[in-house]
């Protein structure tokens, strides 16, 4: 099976790696000149400040998070929005990637 992964952050790279390990043909598309998402853009510093923050949400918010499937056949969506209620750290990117690969292989 052939897959295209948009985004070379921790989530996208993990999905691509896991699919390739299972013998699938994978192409990764990234807009930035280096892979790694936010981690690829860090410079040596003691702190990192982003111009955005994790939203404040209610416990019922989790029910409104969409799954991986979309109305377009063969198109799946996974992004850091889907790791709620966890912090948006790299461990959760990898956990989400593992869930998506499991979903794709059904």
Rosetta silent file (secondary structure, phi, psi, omega in degrees, C-alpha in Angstrom):
SEQUENCE: XXXXXXXXXXXXXXXXXXXXXXXXXXXXXXXXXXXXXXXXXXXXXXXXXXXXXXXXXXXXXXXXXXXXXXXXXXXXXXXXXXXXXXXXXXXXXXXXXXXXXXXXXX
SCORE:     score description
SCORE:     0.000 S_00000001
   1 L     0.000  146.227  178.191    0.000    0.000    0.000 S_00000001
   2 E  -105.729  137.306  178.818    1.189    3.565   -0.698 S_00000001
   3 E  -130.944  146.584  170.036    0.809    6.343    1.874 S_00000001
   4 E  -116.264  133.615  179.565    1.536   10.049    1.888 S_00000001
   5 E  -116.949  124.043  179.077    2.231   11.768    5.192 S_00000001
   6 E   -98.551  115.578  179.968    1.898   15.547    5.406 S_00000001
   7 L   108.091  125.279 -178.370    4.175   16.996    8.057 S_00000001
   8 L  -109.743   39.588  171.103    7.559   15.804    9.291 S_00000001
   9 L   -83.272 -170.779 -178.775    7.063   16.491   12.987 S_00000001
  10 H   -58.511  -41.463  179.991    7.218   13.744   15.596 S_00000001
  11 H   -64.649  -53.220 -178.209    3.733   12.510   14.688 S_00000001
  12 H   -62.722  -42.945 -179.910    4.274   12.434   10.913 S_00000001
  13 H   -66.462  -36.132  178.750    7.741   10.906   11.106 S_00000001
  14 H   -69.095  -42.368  176.433    6.551    8.192   13.500 S_00000001
  15 H   -59.390  -47.799 -179.285    3.596    7.301   11.267 S_00000001
  16 H   -60.376  -44.298  179.655    5.920    7.158    8.246 S_00000001
  17 H   -62.020  -49.211 -177.764    8.459    5.010   10.096 S_00000001
  18 H   -63.444  -39.755  178.012    5.891    2.532   11.415 S_00000001
  19 H   -67.128  -42.381  178.356    4.235    2.165    8.003 S_00000001
  20 H   -63.502  -39.833  177.581    7.607    1.696    6.265 S_00000001
  21 H   -60.922  -26.350  179.525    8.607   -0.910    8.871 S_00000001
  22 L   -91.701    7.520  174.175    5.469   -2.823    7.893 S_00000001
  23 L    92.554    8.660 -179.830    6.486   -2.787    4.229 S_00000001
  24 L   -85.385  154.211  175.638    4.379    0.100    2.964 S_00000001
  25 E   -88.270  119.307 -173.666    5.614    2.700    0.457 S_00000001
  26 E  -125.475  134.486  172.604    5.606    6.067    2.269 S_00000001
  27 E  -118.563  130.174  178.697    6.239    9.620    1.066 S_00000001
  28 E  -106.916  130.216  177.510    6.612   12.427    3.622 S_00000001
  29 E  -111.918  130.619 -178.639    5.832   16.015    2.625 S_00000001
  30 L  -137.817  134.853 -179.251    7.147   18.887    4.766 S_00000001
  31 L   -79.335  -28.448 -177.676    6.898   22.637    4.157 S_00000001
  32 L   -84.403  158.682 -178.559    9.942   23.563    6.251 S_00000001
  33 L   -70.347  -17.061  178.654   13.531   23.025    5.084 S_00000001
  34 L  -128.590  147.321  176.525   14.242   20.642    7.990 S_00000001
  35 L   -76.687  169.333  174.141   12.138   17.854    9.505 S_00000001
  36 L   118.257   -7.029 -179.220   11.143   17.754   13.153 S_00000001
  37 H    59.858 -138.110  179.393    8.213   20.160   13.410 S_00000001
  38 H   -61.757  -36.021  179.983    8.615   22.427   16.423 S_00000001
  39 H   -65.182  -29.890  179.233   11.495   20.293   17.702 S_00000001
  40 H   -75.368  -13.215 -177.937   13.372   20.879   14.442 S_00000001
  41 L  -103.907    0.220  179.768   13.183   24.626   14.886 S_00000001
  42 L   -68.989  138.073  171.296   14.581   24.870   18.421 S_00000001
  43 L  -108.050  164.428 -179.485   17.795   26.769   18.801 S_00000001
  44 L   -62.320  115.960 -179.260   20.062   26.403   21.779 S_00000001
  45 L  -160.767  163.141  179.115   18.221   28.238   24.527 S_00000001
  46 L   -89.366  -14.694  179.018   17.077   27.742   28.089 S_00000001
  47 L  -148.205  161.344  178.911   13.442   28.391   27.320 S_00000001
  48 L  -133.249  126.665  178.382   11.013   28.332   24.452 S_00000001
  49 L  -119.909  125.864  179.971    8.039   30.659   24.170 S_00000001
  50 L  -103.212  151.215  179.826    5.383   30.075   21.545 S_00000001
  51 L   -79.648   16.962  179.768    2.913   32.706   20.320 S_00000001
  52 L  -141.350  167.499  179.392    0.062   30.310   21.119 S_00000001
  53 L  -141.678  158.076  176.391   -1.108   28.318   24.106 S_00000001
  54 L   -66.414  133.937 -176.772   -3.054   25.147   24.705 S_00000001
  55 L   -68.874  155.572  172.534   -6.742   26.066   24.923 S_00000001
  56 L   -88.254  124.266 -176.426   -8.730   25.792   28.123 S_00000001
  57 L  -129.971  161.263  177.835  -11.397   23.163   27.544 S_00000001
  58 L   -90.862  162.710  178.328  -14.120   21.457   29.536 S_00000001
  59 H   -58.046  -31.086 -179.361  -14.180   17.697   30.265 S_00000001
  60 H   -71.109  -13.630 -177.963  -16.987   17.251   27.706 S_00000001
  61 H   -58.511  -34.768 -177.219  -14.681   18.590   24.983 S_00000001
  62 H   -56.380  -31.014 -179.535  -13.107   15.152   24.449 S_00000001
  63 H   -69.188  -19.545 -177.939  -16.377   13.893   22.921 S_00000001
  64 H   -92.946   -2.646 -179.985  -16.109   16.462   20.125 S_00000001
  65 L   -74.406  125.084 -177.897  -12.646   15.408   18.942 S_00000001
  66 L   -71.643  159.470  174.594  -12.975   13.762   15.535 S_00000001
  67 L   -80.091 -166.017 -177.803  -11.543   10.361   14.675 S_00000001
  68 L   -80.823  -26.434 -174.817   -9.010    9.670   11.946 S_00000001
  69 E   -73.552  148.066  176.114  -11.510    9.065    9.132 S_00000001
  70 L  -125.787  169.805  176.823  -12.614   11.829    6.762 S_00000001
  71 L   -67.751  -13.464 -178.705  -15.374   11.970    4.129 S_00000001
  72 L   -92.071  120.453 -179.119  -12.673   11.541    1.452 S_00000001
  73 L   -57.107  129.513  177.584  -11.894    7.883    0.766 S_00000001
  74 L    82.317    1.751  178.642   -8.295    7.061    1.652 S_00000001
  75 L  -110.431  124.676 -179.437   -7.669   10.368    3.482 S_00000001
  76 E  -123.597  149.839 -178.123   -7.054   10.236    7.230 S_00000001
  77 L  -123.591  131.660  172.224   -6.308   13.054    9.647 S_00000001
  78 L  -141.365  130.468  176.866   -4.172   12.985   12.775 S_00000001
  79 L  -151.249  171.917 -174.094   -2.875   16.063   14.545 S_00000001
  80 H   -64.679  -17.477  174.217   -1.902   17.193   18.005 S_00000001
  81 H   -57.779  -30.794 -174.960   -5.454   18.396   18.630 S_00000001
  82 H   -82.357    3.623  177.858   -6.362   14.723   19.007 S_00000001
  83 H   -95.895    2.230  175.724   -4.149   14.094   22.043 S_00000001
  84 L   -53.142  139.368   11.987   -6.450   15.989   24.391 S_00000001
  85 L   -95.107   12.679 -178.013   -6.567   15.842   27.411 S_00000001
  86 L   -75.810  162.671  171.218   -2.816   15.260   27.467 S_00000001
  87 L   -66.781  156.307 -176.923   -0.168   17.884   27.113 S_00000001
  88 L   -88.133   54.884  179.914    1.067   18.220   23.540 S_00000001
  89 L   -90.060  170.565 -177.381    4.440   16.603   24.167 S_00000001
  90 H   -62.624  -35.562  179.004    6.432   14.300   21.891 S_00000001
  91 H   -58.189  -38.647 -178.825    5.412   11.158   23.802 S_00000001
  92 H   -76.171  -28.456  173.346    1.799   11.819   22.912 S_00000001
  93 H   -61.437  -45.081 -178.818    2.674   12.480   19.272 S_00000001
  94 H   -67.480  -40.817  177.910    4.219    9.029   19.127 S_00000001
  95 H   -61.676  -43.393  178.270    1.264    7.450   20.945 S_00000001
  96 H   -64.387  -40.412  177.961   -1.151    9.061   18.471 S_00000001
  97 H   -60.289  -43.171  179.183    0.978    7.874   15.541 S_00000001
  98 H   -62.470  -40.333  179.121    0.837    4.292   16.850 S_00000001
  99 H   -65.067  -41.059 -179.641   -2.963    4.531   17.140 S_00000001
 100 H   -64.830  -45.211  179.376   -3.274    5.859   13.580 S_00000001
 101 H   -60.752  -42.058  175.929   -1.104    3.087   12.117 S_00000001
 102 H   -60.316  -39.606  177.993   -3.205    0.532   13.979 S_00000001
 103 H   -65.150  -42.048 -179.472   -6.333    2.154   12.556 S_00000001
 104 H   -65.512  -35.787 -178.247   -4.936    2.096    9.011 S_00000001
 105 H   -88.009   -8.433  174.416   -4.044   -1.566    9.250 S_00000001
 106 L    35.339    0.000    0.000   -7.397   -2.271   10.951 S_00000001
